């Protein structure tokens, strides 16, 4: 961004990530990383055959055996989780995608210059989904977000028609750059960036100066997007 190039950032959140770690897969991962012998035995004993009980007021639930997960609140739990997903970062790097891991969140970003770069990001997101299924983690779609610089005015070498289409109606109120919003037949499609952003873009007031980019940036800074950013 400092070089005035377009960058797309995808924020990936795993559902109950710390509690979903497969013990068997974790132990296999530790062994493959050279953690063996007494250390591996200690870790196996630490995470295996643990139980859980919930207290509500003066009442206790029945004791349940924990079949997965690392111990939250412990010092070693987050370390084990990062070892568990370390392979994912390496896979993304092999695709030319930079990944940053923090707790149970994954942030991937790529410089978007042309359509090939956009395809690279899509490939990386598919890889994350496939990896999550293989390693028994679930992606929380509602908590995932994608941030992207505007491609509407040809600021990067990406085919605008691959993402958006200008509105077919010319007598609508508001600004002159409204986008056409197709009807989504599935919840998956409705969560795509190219679908979710259209309502926000079309609701921008006529007072926005859309060109040049510096004017657009300055006039959009006063817009309150807090309602649009709420998760539903």
Coordinates of N, CA and C in Angstrom, one line a residue:
X1 N 0.8 -1.2 0.0 CA 0.0 0.0 0.0 C 0.9 1.3 0.0
X2 N 2.0 1.2 0.7 CA 2.9 2.4 0.7 C 3.4 2.7 -0.7
X3 N 3.5 1.6 -1.6 CA 3.9 1.8 -2.9 C 2.8 2.1 -3.9
X4 N 1.6 2.4 -3.3 CA 0.4 2.8 -4.0 C 0.0 1.7 -5.0
X5 N 0.1 0.4 -4.5 CA -0.4 -0.7 -5.2 C -1.5 -1.4 -4.5
X6 N -2.4 -2.1 -5.2 CA -3.5 -2.7 -4.6 C -3.2 -3.9 -3.8
X7 N -3.7 -4.0 -2.6 CA -3.5 -5.2 -1.8 C -4.8 -5.7 -1.3
X8 N -5.0 -7.0 -1.4 CA -6.2 -7.6 -0.9 C -5.8 -8.5 0.4
X9 N -6.6 -8.3 1.4 CA -6.3 -9.0 2.7 C -7.5 -9.8 3.1
X10 N -7.3 -11.1 3.3 CA -8.4 -12.0 3.7 C -8.2 -12.4 5.2
X11 N -9.2 -12.1 6.0 CA -9.1 -12.5 7.4 C -9.9 -13.8 7.6
X12 N -9.3 -14.8 8.1 CA -9.9 -16.1 8.2 C -10.0 -16.5 9.7
X13 N -11.2 -16.9 10.1 CA -11.5 -17.2 11.5 C -12.0 -18.7 11.6
X14 N -11.4 -19.5 12.4 CA -11.8 -20.8 12.6 C -12.8 -20.9 13.8
X15 N -13.8 -21.7 13.6 CA -14.9 -21.9 14.6 C -14.3 -22.7 15.8
X16 N -14.4 -22.2 17.0 CA -13.9 -22.9 18.2 C -12.6 -23.7 17.9
X17 N -11.7 -22.9 17.4 CA -10.4 -23.5 16.9 C -9.7 -24.3 18.0
X18 N -9.5 -23.7 19.2 CA -8.7 -24.3 20.2 C -9.4 -25.5 20.7
X19 N -10.7 -25.6 20.7 CA -11.4 -26.7 21.2 C -11.7 -27.8 20.1
X20 N -11.3 -27.5 18.9 CA -11.5 -28.5 17.8 C -10.3 -29.3 17.3
X21 N -9.1 -29.0 17.9 CA -7.9 -29.6 17.5 C -8.0 -31.1 17.8
X22 N -7.8 -31.9 16.7 CA -7.8 -33.4 16.8 C -6.5 -33.8 17.5
X23 N -6.7 -34.6 18.6 CA -5.6 -35.1 19.4 C -4.7 -36.0 18.6
X24 N -5.3 -36.9 17.9 CA -4.5 -37.8 17.1 C -3.6 -37.1 16.0
X25 N -4.3 -36.1 15.4 CA -3.5 -35.4 14.3 C -2.5 -34.5 15.0
X26 N -2.8 -34.0 16.1 CA -1.8 -33.1 16.8 C -0.5 -34.0 17.2
X27 N -0.8 -35.2 17.7 CA 0.4 -36.0 18.1 C 1.2 -36.4 16.9
X28 N 0.5 -36.7 15.8 CA 1.2 -37.0 14.5 C 2.0 -35.9 14.0
X29 N 1.5 -34.6 14.2 CA 2.2 -33.4 13.8 C 3.5 -33.3 14.6
X30 N 3.3 -33.4 15.9 CA 4.5 -33.3 16.8 C 5.5 -34.3 16.5
X31 N 5.1 -35.5 16.2 CA 6.1 -36.6 15.9 C 6.8 -36.2 14.6
X32 N 6.1 -35.7 13.6 CA 6.7 -35.3 12.3 C 7.7 -34.2 12.5
X33 N 7.5 -33.4 13.5 CA 8.4 -32.2 13.8 C 9.6 -32.6 14.7
X34 N 9.7 -33.9 15.0 CA 10.8 -34.4 15.8 C 10.6 -34.4 17.3
X35 N 9.4 -34.1 17.7 CA 9.1 -34.1 19.1 C 8.7 -35.5 19.5
X36 N 9.6 -36.3 20.1 CA 9.3 -37.7 20.3 C 9.8 -38.1 21.7
X37 N 9.8 -39.4 22.0 CA 10.3 -39.8 23.3 C 9.5 -39.4 24.5
X38 N 10.2 -39.1 25.6 CA 9.5 -38.7 26.8 C 8.6 -37.4 26.7
X39 N 9.1 -36.5 25.9 CA 8.4 -35.2 25.7 C 7.1 -35.5 25.0
X40 N 7.1 -36.3 24.0 CA 5.8 -36.6 23.3 C 4.9 -37.4 24.2
X41 N 5.4 -38.3 25.0 CA 4.6 -39.1 26.0 C 4.0 -38.2 27.0
X42 N 4.7 -37.2 27.5 CA 4.2 -36.2 28.4 C 3.0 -35.4 27.8
X43 N 3.3 -34.9 26.6 CA 2.2 -34.2 25.9 C 1.0 -35.0 25.7
X44 N 1.2 -36.3 25.3 CA 0.1 -37.2 25.0 C -0.7 -37.4 26.3
X45 N 0.0 -37.6 27.4 CA -0.7 -37.8 28.7 C -1.4 -36.5 29.1
X46 N -0.8 -35.4 28.8 CA -1.4 -34.1 29.3 C -2.7 -33.8 28.6
X47 N -2.8 -34.1 27.3 CA -4.0 -33.8 26.5 C -5.0 -34.9 26.4
X48 N -4.6 -36.1 26.8 CA -5.5 -37.3 26.6 C -6.3 -37.5 27.9
X49 N -7.6 -38.0 27.8 CA -8.4 -38.4 28.9 C -8.8 -37.3 29.8
X50 N -8.8 -36.1 29.3 CA -9.3 -35.0 30.1 C -10.8 -34.9 30.2
X51 N -11.3 -34.4 31.2 CA -12.8 -34.3 31.4 C -13.2 -32.8 31.5
X52 N -14.5 -32.6 31.3 CA -15.1 -31.2 31.4 C -16.4 -31.3 32.2
X53 N -16.6 -30.2 33.0 CA -17.8 -30.1 33.8 C -18.2 -28.7 33.9
X54 N -19.4 -28.3 33.7 CA -19.9 -27.0 33.7 C -20.7 -26.7 34.9
X55 N -20.4 -25.5 35.6 CA -21.2 -25.1 36.8 C -22.1 -23.9 36.4
X56 N -23.4 -24.0 36.7 CA -24.3 -22.9 36.6 C -24.9 -22.7 38.0
X57 N -24.5 -21.6 38.7 CA -25.0 -21.4 40.0 C -24.5 -22.5 40.9
X58 N -25.4 -23.2 41.6 CA -25.0 -24.3 42.5 C -25.1 -25.6 41.8
X59 N -25.4 -25.7 40.5 CA -25.6 -26.9 39.8 C -24.4 -27.3 38.9
X60 N -24.1 -28.6 38.9 CA -23.0 -29.0 38.0 C -23.5 -30.0 37.0
X61 N -23.0 -29.9 35.8 CA -23.4 -30.8 34.7 C -22.7 -32.1 34.9
X62 N -23.1 -33.1 34.1 CA -22.5 -34.4 34.2 C -21.0 -34.2 33.6
X63 N -20.1 -35.1 34.0 CA -18.8 -35.0 33.6 C -18.7 -35.6 32.2
X64 N -18.1 -34.8 31.3 CA -18.0 -35.3 29.9 C -16.5 -35.4 29.5
X65 N -16.2 -36.4 28.7 CA -14.8 -36.6 28.3 C -14.5 -35.7 27.1
X66 N -13.3 -35.0 27.1 CA -12.9 -34.1 26.0 C -12.2 -34.9 25.0
X67 N -12.8 -34.9 23.8 CA -12.3 -35.8 22.7 C -11.4 -35.0 21.8
X68 N -11.3 -33.7 21.9 CA -10.5 -32.9 21.1 C -10.1 -31.6 21.8
X69 N -9.2 -30.8 21.2 CA -8.9 -29.5 21.8 C -7.6 -29.4 22.6
X70 N -7.0 -28.2 22.6 CA -5.9 -28.0 23.5 C -6.4 -27.2 24.7
X71 N -5.7 -27.2 25.8 CA -6.2 -26.7 27.0 C -6.1 -25.2 27.0
X72 N -7.3 -24.5 26.9 CA -7.3 -23.1 26.9 C -7.0 -22.5 28.3
X73 N -6.3 -21.4 28.3 CA -5.8 -20.8 29.6 C -4.5 -21.4 30.0
X74 N -4.0 -22.4 29.4 CA -2.7 -22.9 29.7 C -1.6 -22.2 28.8
X75 N -0.4 -22.3 29.3 CA 0.7 -21.7 28.5 C 1.0 -22.5 27.3
X76 N 0.8 -23.8 27.3 CA 1.2 -24.6 26.2 C 0.1 -24.8 25.2
X77 N -1.1 -24.5 25.5 CA -2.2 -24.6 24.6 C -2.0 -23.8 23.3
X78 N -1.8 -22.5 23.3 CA -1.6 -21.7 22.1 C -0.4 -22.2 21.3
X79 N 0.7 -22.7 22.0 CA 1.9 -23.2 21.3 C 1.5 -24.4 20.5
X80 N 0.7 -25.3 21.1 CA 0.3 -26.5 20.4 C -0.6 -26.2 19.2
X81 N -1.4 -25.2 19.3 CA -2.3 -24.8 18.2 C -1.5 -24.3 17.1
X82 N -0.5 -23.5 17.3 CA 0.3 -22.9 16.3 C 1.1 -24.0 15.6
X83 N 1.6 -25.0 16.3 CA 2.3 -26.1 15.7 C 1.3 -26.9 14.8
X84 N 0.0 -27.0 15.3 CA -1.0 -27.7 14.5 C -1.3 -27.0 13.2
X85 N -1.3 -25.7 13.1 CA -1.6 -25.0 11.8 C -0.4 -24.5 11.1
X86 N 0.8 -24.7 11.6 CA 2.0 -24.2 11.0 C 2.1 -24.7 9.5
X87 N 1.7 -25.9 9.2 CA 1.7 -26.4 7.9 C 0.9 -25.5 6.9
X88 N -0.2 -25.0 7.4 CA -1.0 -24.1 6.5 C -0.3 -22.9 6.0
X89 N 0.5 -22.3 6.9 CA 1.3 -21.1 6.5 C 2.3 -21.5 5.4
X90 N 2.9 -22.7 5.5 CA 3.9 -23.1 4.6 C 3.2 -23.4 3.2
X91 N 2.0 -24.0 3.2 CA 1.3 -24.2 2.0 C 1.0 -22.9 1.3
X92 N 0.5 -21.9 2.0 CA 0.2 -20.6 1.4 C 1.4 -20.0 0.9
X93 N 2.5 -20.1 1.6 CA 3.8 -19.5 1.1 C 4.2 -20.1 -0.3
X94 N 3.9 -21.4 -0.4 CA 4.3 -22.1 -1.7 C 3.4 -21.6 -2.8
X95 N 2.2 -21.0 -2.5 CA 1.3 -20.4 -3.5 C 1.7 -18.9 -3.8
X96 N 2.7 -18.4 -3.1 CA 3.0 -17.0 -3.3 C 2.2 -16.1 -2.5
X97 N 1.5 -16.6 -1.4 CA 0.7 -15.8 -0.5 C 1.3 -15.7 0.8
X98 N 1.4 -14.5 1.3 CA 1.9 -14.2 2.6 C 0.8 -14.4 3.7
X99 N 1.1 -15.2 4.7 CA 0.2 -15.5 5.8 C 0.7 -15.0 7.1
X100 N -0.1 -14.5 8.0 CA 0.3 -14.1 9.3 C -0.7 -14.8 10.3
X101 N -0.2 -15.4 11.3 CA -1.0 -16.2 12.2 C -0.9 -15.5 13.6
X102 N -2.1 -15.3 14.2 CA -2.2 -14.8 15.5 C -3.3 -15.5 16.3
X103 N -2.9 -16.2 17.3 CA -3.9 -17.0 18.1 C -4.6 -17.9 17.1
X104 N -6.0 -17.9 17.0 CA -6.7 -18.7 16.1 C -7.1 -18.0 14.8
X105 N -6.5 -16.9 14.5 CA -6.8 -16.1 13.3 C -5.7 -16.2 12.3
X106 N -6.1 -16.3 11.0 CA -5.2 -16.3 9.9 C -5.4 -15.1 9.0
X107 N -4.4 -14.4 8.7 CA -4.5 -13.2 7.8 C -3.6 -13.5 6.6
X108 N -4.2 -13.5 5.4 CA -3.4 -13.7 4.2 C -3.6 -12.5 3.3
X109 N -2.5 -12.0 2.7 CA -2.6 -10.9 1.8 C -1.7 -11.0 0.6
X110 N -2.1 -10.4 -0.5 CA -1.4 -10.5 -1.7 C -1.6 -9.2 -2.5
X111 N -0.5 -8.8 -3.2 CA -0.6 -7.6 -4.0 C -1.3 -7.9 -5.3
X112 N -2.4 -7.2 -5.6 CA -3.3 -7.5 -6.7 C -2.9 -6.5 -7.8
X113 N -2.3 -7.0 -8.9 CA -2.0 -6.2 -10.1 C -2.8 -6.6 -11.3
X114 N -3.0 -7.9 -11.4 CA -3.8 -8.3 -12.6 C -4.7 -9.5 -12.2
X115 N -5.4 -10.0 -13.2 CA -6.3 -11.1 -12.9 C -5.7 -12.3 -12.4
X116 N -4.4 -12.6 -12.8 CA -3.7 -13.8 -12.4 C -3.5 -13.7 -10.9
X117 N -3.2 -12.5 -10.3 CA -3.0 -12.3 -8.9 C -4.3 -12.6 -8.2
X118 N -5.5 -12.1 -8.7 CA -6.8 -12.4 -8.1 C -7.0 -13.9 -8.1
X119 N -6.7 -14.6 -9.2 CA -6.8 -16.0 -9.2 C -6.0 -16.7 -8.2
X120 N -4.8 -16.2 -7.9 CA -3.9 -16.7 -6.9 C -4.5 -16.7 -5.5
X121 N -5.2 -15.6 -5.3 CA -5.8 -15.4 -4.0 C -7.0 -16.4 -3.8
X122 N -7.8 -16.6 -4.9 CA -8.9 -17.5 -4.9 C -8.3 -19.0 -4.6
X123 N -7.2 -19.3 -5.3 CA -6.6 -20.6 -5.1 C -6.2 -20.8 -3.6
X124 N -5.6 -19.7 -3.0 CA -5.2 -19.8 -1.6 C -6.4 -20.0 -0.7
X125 N -7.5 -19.4 -1.0 CA -8.7 -19.5 -0.1 C -9.3 -20.9 -0.3
X126 N -9.2 -21.5 -1.5 CA -9.7 -22.9 -1.7 C -8.8 -23.8 -0.9
X127 N -7.5 -23.5 -0.9 CA -6.5 -24.4 -0.2 C -6.8 -24.3 1.3
X128 N -7.1 -23.2 1.9 CA -7.5 -23.0 3.3 C -8.7 -23.9 3.6
X129 N -9.7 -23.8 2.8 CA -10.9 -24.6 3.0 C -10.7 -26.1 3.0
X130 N -9.9 -26.5 2.0 CA -9.6 -28.0 1.9 C -8.7 -28.4 3.1
X131 N -7.7 -27.6 3.5 CA -6.9 -27.9 4.6 C -7.7 -28.0 5.9
X132 N -8.6 -27.1 6.1 CA -9.4 -27.1 7.3 C -10.3 -28.4 7.4
X133 N -10.8 -28.9 6.3 CA -11.6 -30.1 6.3 C -10.7 -31.3 6.6
X134 N -9.5 -31.3 6.0 CA -8.6 -32.4 6.3 C -8.1 -32.5 7.7
X135 N -8.0 -31.3 8.3 CA -7.4 -31.2 9.7 C -8.5 -30.9 10.7
X136 N -9.8 -31.2 10.3 CA -11.0 -31.1 11.2 C -11.2 -29.8 11.9
X137 N -10.9 -28.7 11.2 CA -11.2 -27.4 11.7 C -12.3 -26.8 10.8
X138 N -13.2 -26.0 11.4 CA -14.3 -25.4 10.6 C -14.0 -23.9 10.5
X139 N -14.2 -23.4 9.2 CA -14.0 -22.0 9.0 C -15.3 -21.3 9.3
X140 N -15.2 -20.2 10.1 CA -16.4 -19.4 10.5 C -16.6 -18.4 9.5
X141 N -17.5 -18.7 8.5 CA -17.7 -17.8 7.3 C -18.2 -16.4 7.7
X142 N -19.1 -16.4 8.7 CA -19.6 -15.1 9.2 C -18.6 -14.2 9.7
X143 N -17.5 -14.7 10.2 CA -16.5 -13.9 10.9 C -15.3 -13.6 9.9
X144 N -15.4 -14.1 8.7 CA -14.3 -13.9 7.7 C -14.6 -12.6 7.0
X145 N -13.5 -11.9 6.6 CA -13.7 -10.7 5.9 C -12.6 -10.5 4.9
X146 N -12.9 -9.8 3.8 CA -11.9 -9.5 2.8 C -11.9 -8.0 2.6
X147 N -10.7 -7.4 2.6 CA -10.5 -6.0 2.4 C -9.8 -5.8 1.0
X148 N -10.2 -4.9 0.2 CA -9.7 -4.8 -1.1 C -9.8 -3.3 -1.6
X149 N -8.7 -2.9 -2.3 CA -8.7 -1.5 -2.9 C -9.7 -1.5 -4.1
X150 N -10.2 -0.4 -4.4 CA -11.2 -0.3 -5.5 C -10.6 -0.6 -6.8
X151 N -11.3 -1.5 -7.6 CA -10.9 -1.8 -9.0 C -11.9 -1.2 -10.0
X152 N -12.8 -0.4 -9.5 CA -13.9 0.1 -10.3 C -13.4 1.0 -11.5
X153 N -12.4 1.8 -11.2 CA -12.0 2.8 -12.2 C -10.7 2.4 -12.9
X154 N -10.4 1.1 -13.0 CA -9.2 0.6 -13.7 C -7.9 1.0 -13.1
X155 N -7.8 1.1 -11.7 CA -6.6 1.4 -11.1 C -5.6 0.3 -11.1
X156 N -6.1 -0.9 -11.3 CA -5.2 -2.1 -11.4 C -5.7 -2.9 -12.7
X157 N -4.8 -3.7 -13.1 CA -5.0 -4.4 -14.4 C -5.9 -5.7 -14.1
X158 N -7.1 -5.5 -13.7 CA -8.1 -6.5 -13.5 C -9.4 -6.2 -14.3
X159 N -9.9 -7.2 -14.9 CA -11.1 -7.1 -15.7 C -12.3 -6.8 -14.7
X160 N -12.8 -5.5 -14.8 CA -13.9 -5.1 -14.0 C -15.1 -6.0 -14.1
X161 N -15.4 -6.5 -15.3 CA -16.6 -7.4 -15.5 C -16.5 -8.7 -14.8
X162 N -15.3 -9.1 -14.3 CA -15.2 -10.4 -13.6 C -15.8 -10.3 -12.2
X163 N -16.0 -9.0 -11.7 CA -16.4 -8.8 -10.4 C -17.8 -8.1 -10.3
X164 N -17.9 -7.0 -11.2 CA -19.1 -6.2 -11.1 C -19.7 -5.9 -12.4
X165 N -20.9 -5.3 -12.4 CA -21.5 -4.8 -13.6 C -22.3 -3.5 -13.2
X166 N -22.2 -2.5 -14.0 CA -22.9 -1.3 -13.7 C -24.4 -1.5 -13.8
X167 N -25.1 -0.7 -13.0 CA -26.5 -0.8 -12.9 C -27.2 -0.6 -14.3
X168 N -28.2 -1.4 -14.6 CA -28.9 -1.4 -15.9 C -29.9 -0.3 -15.9
X169 N -30.2 0.3 -14.7 CA -31.2 1.3 -14.6 C -30.5 2.7 -14.5
X170 N -31.0 3.6 -15.4 CA -30.3 4.9 -15.4 C -31.1 6.0 -14.6
X171 N -32.3 5.7 -14.2 CA -33.1 6.7 -13.5 C -33.1 6.5 -12.0
X172 N -32.2 5.8 -11.4 CA -32.1 5.6 -10.0 C -31.6 6.9 -9.3
X173 N -32.0 7.0 -8.0 CA -31.4 8.1 -7.3 C -30.0 7.8 -6.8
X174 N -29.3 8.9 -6.5 CA -27.9 8.7 -6.0 C -26.9 9.0 -7.0
X175 N -25.7 8.4 -6.8 CA -24.6 8.7 -7.7 C -24.7 8.0 -9.0
X176 N -23.8 8.3 -9.9 CA -23.8 7.7 -11.3 C -23.1 6.4 -11.5
X177 N -22.5 5.9 -10.4 CA -21.7 4.7 -10.6 C -22.3 3.5 -9.8
X178 N -23.6 3.5 -9.7 CA -24.2 2.3 -9.0 C -24.0 1.0 -9.8
X179 N -23.9 -0.1 -9.0 CA -23.6 -1.4 -9.5 C -24.9 -2.2 -9.5
X180 N -24.9 -3.1 -10.5 CA -26.0 -4.1 -10.6 C -25.9 -5.2 -9.6
X181 N -26.9 -5.5 -8.8 CA -26.8 -6.6 -7.8 C -27.7 -7.7 -8.3
X182 N -27.1 -8.8 -8.6 CA -27.9 -10.0 -9.0 C -28.5 -10.7 -7.9
X183 N -29.5 -11.5 -8.1 CA -30.2 -12.3 -7.1 C -29.4 -13.5 -6.8
X184 N -29.0 -13.7 -5.5 CA -28.2 -14.8 -5.1 C -29.2 -16.0 -4.7
X185 N -28.9 -17.1 -5.2 CA -29.7 -18.3 -4.9 C -29.1 -19.2 -3.8
X186 N -28.0 -18.8 -3.3 CA -27.4 -19.6 -2.2 C -26.7 -18.6 -1.2
X187 N -26.6 -19.1 0.1 CA -26.0 -18.2 1.1 C -24.5 -18.1 0.9
X188 N -23.9 -19.1 0.3 CA -22.5 -19.0 0.0 C -22.2 -17.9 -1.0
X189 N -22.9 -17.8 -2.1 CA -22.7 -16.7 -3.0 C -23.0 -15.4 -2.4
X190 N -24.0 -15.2 -1.6 CA -24.3 -14.0 -1.0 C -23.2 -13.4 -0.1
X191 N -22.3 -14.3 0.4 CA -21.2 -13.9 1.3 C -20.0 -13.5 0.5
X192 N -20.0 -13.6 -0.8 CA -18.8 -13.2 -1.6 C -18.6 -11.7 -1.5
X193 N -17.3 -11.3 -1.5 CA -17.0 -9.9 -1.4 C -17.7 -9.1 -2.4
X194 N -17.7 -9.6 -3.7 CA -18.3 -8.9 -4.8 C -19.8 -8.7 -4.7
X195 N -20.5 -9.5 -3.8 CA -21.9 -9.3 -3.5 C -22.1 -8.4 -2.3
X196 N -21.4 -8.6 -1.2 CA -21.6 -7.9 0.0 C -21.3 -6.4 -0.1
X197 N -20.4 -6.1 -1.0 CA -20.0 -4.7 -1.0 C -20.9 -3.8 -1.9
X198 N -21.7 -4.4 -2.7 CA -22.6 -3.6 -3.6 C -23.5 -2.7 -2.9
X199 N -24.2 -3.2 -1.9 CA -25.2 -2.4 -1.2 C -24.5 -1.2 -0.6
X200 N -23.3 -1.4 0.0 CA -22.6 -0.3 0.6 C -22.2 0.7 -0.4
X201 N -21.7 0.2 -1.6 CA -21.2 1.1 -2.6 C -22.4 1.9 -3.2
X202 N -23.5 1.3 -3.4 CA -24.7 2.0 -4.0 C -25.3 3.0 -3.1
X203 N -25.1 2.8 -1.8 CA -25.7 3.7 -0.8 C -24.8 5.0 -0.6
X204 N -23.7 5.1 -1.2 CA -22.8 6.2 -1.0 C -23.6 7.5 -1.5
X205 N -23.4 8.6 -0.8 CA -24.2 9.8 -1.2 C -23.6 10.5 -2.4
X206 N -24.4 11.4 -3.0 CA -24.0 12.1 -4.2 C -22.8 13.0 -4.0
X207 N -22.6 13.4 -2.7 CA -21.6 14.3 -2.4 C -20.2 13.8 -2.5
X208 N -20.1 12.4 -2.7 CA -18.8 11.8 -2.9 C -18.1 12.2 -4.2
X209 N -16.9 12.6 -4.2 CA -16.2 13.0 -5.4 C -15.4 11.7 -5.8
X210 N -15.8 11.1 -6.9 CA -15.3 9.8 -7.3 C -14.0 9.9 -8.1
X211 N -13.6 11.0 -8.5 CA -12.3 11.1 -9.2 C -11.7 12.5 -9.0
X212 N -10.4 12.6 -8.8 CA -9.4 11.5 -8.8 C -9.4 10.8 -7.5
X213 N -8.5 9.8 -7.4 CA -8.5 8.9 -6.2 C -8.3 9.7 -4.9
X214 N -7.5 10.7 -4.9 CA -7.2 11.5 -3.7 C -8.5 12.2 -3.2
X215 N -9.2 12.7 -4.2 CA -10.5 13.4 -3.8 C -11.5 12.4 -3.2
X216 N -11.5 11.2 -3.9 CA -12.4 10.1 -3.4 C -12.1 9.7 -2.0
X217 N -10.8 9.6 -1.7 CA -10.3 9.2 -0.4 C -10.7 10.2 0.7
X218 N -10.5 11.5 0.4 CA -10.8 12.5 1.3 C -12.3 12.6 1.6
X219 N -13.2 12.5 0.6 CA -14.6 12.7 0.8 C -15.3 11.5 1.4
X220 N -14.7 10.3 1.3 CA -15.3 9.1 1.8 C -14.9 9.0 3.3
X221 N -13.9 9.7 3.8 CA -13.5 9.6 5.2 C -14.6 10.0 6.2
X222 N -15.5 10.8 5.7 CA -16.5 11.3 6.7 C -17.7 10.4 6.7
X223 N -17.8 9.4 5.9 CA -18.9 8.5 5.9 C -18.8 7.5 7.0
X224 N -20.0 7.3 7.7 CA -20.0 6.3 8.8 C -20.4 5.0 8.3
X225 N -19.5 4.0 8.3 CA -19.8 2.7 7.9 C -20.0 1.7 9.0
X226 N -20.2 2.2 10.2 CA -20.4 1.3 11.4 C -21.5 0.3 11.2
X227 N -22.6 0.7 10.6 CA -23.8 -0.2 10.5 C -23.5 -1.3 9.5
X228 N -22.7 -0.9 8.4 CA -22.4 -1.9 7.4 C -21.4 -2.9 7.8
X229 N -20.6 -2.6 8.9 CA -19.6 -3.6 9.3 C -20.1 -4.5 10.4
X230 N -21.3 -4.4 10.8 CA -21.9 -5.3 11.8 C -22.1 -6.7 11.2
X231 N -21.8 -7.7 12.0 CA -22.0 -9.1 11.6 C -23.5 -9.5 11.8
X232 N -24.0 -10.2 10.8 CA -25.4 -10.6 10.9 C -25.5 -12.1 10.9

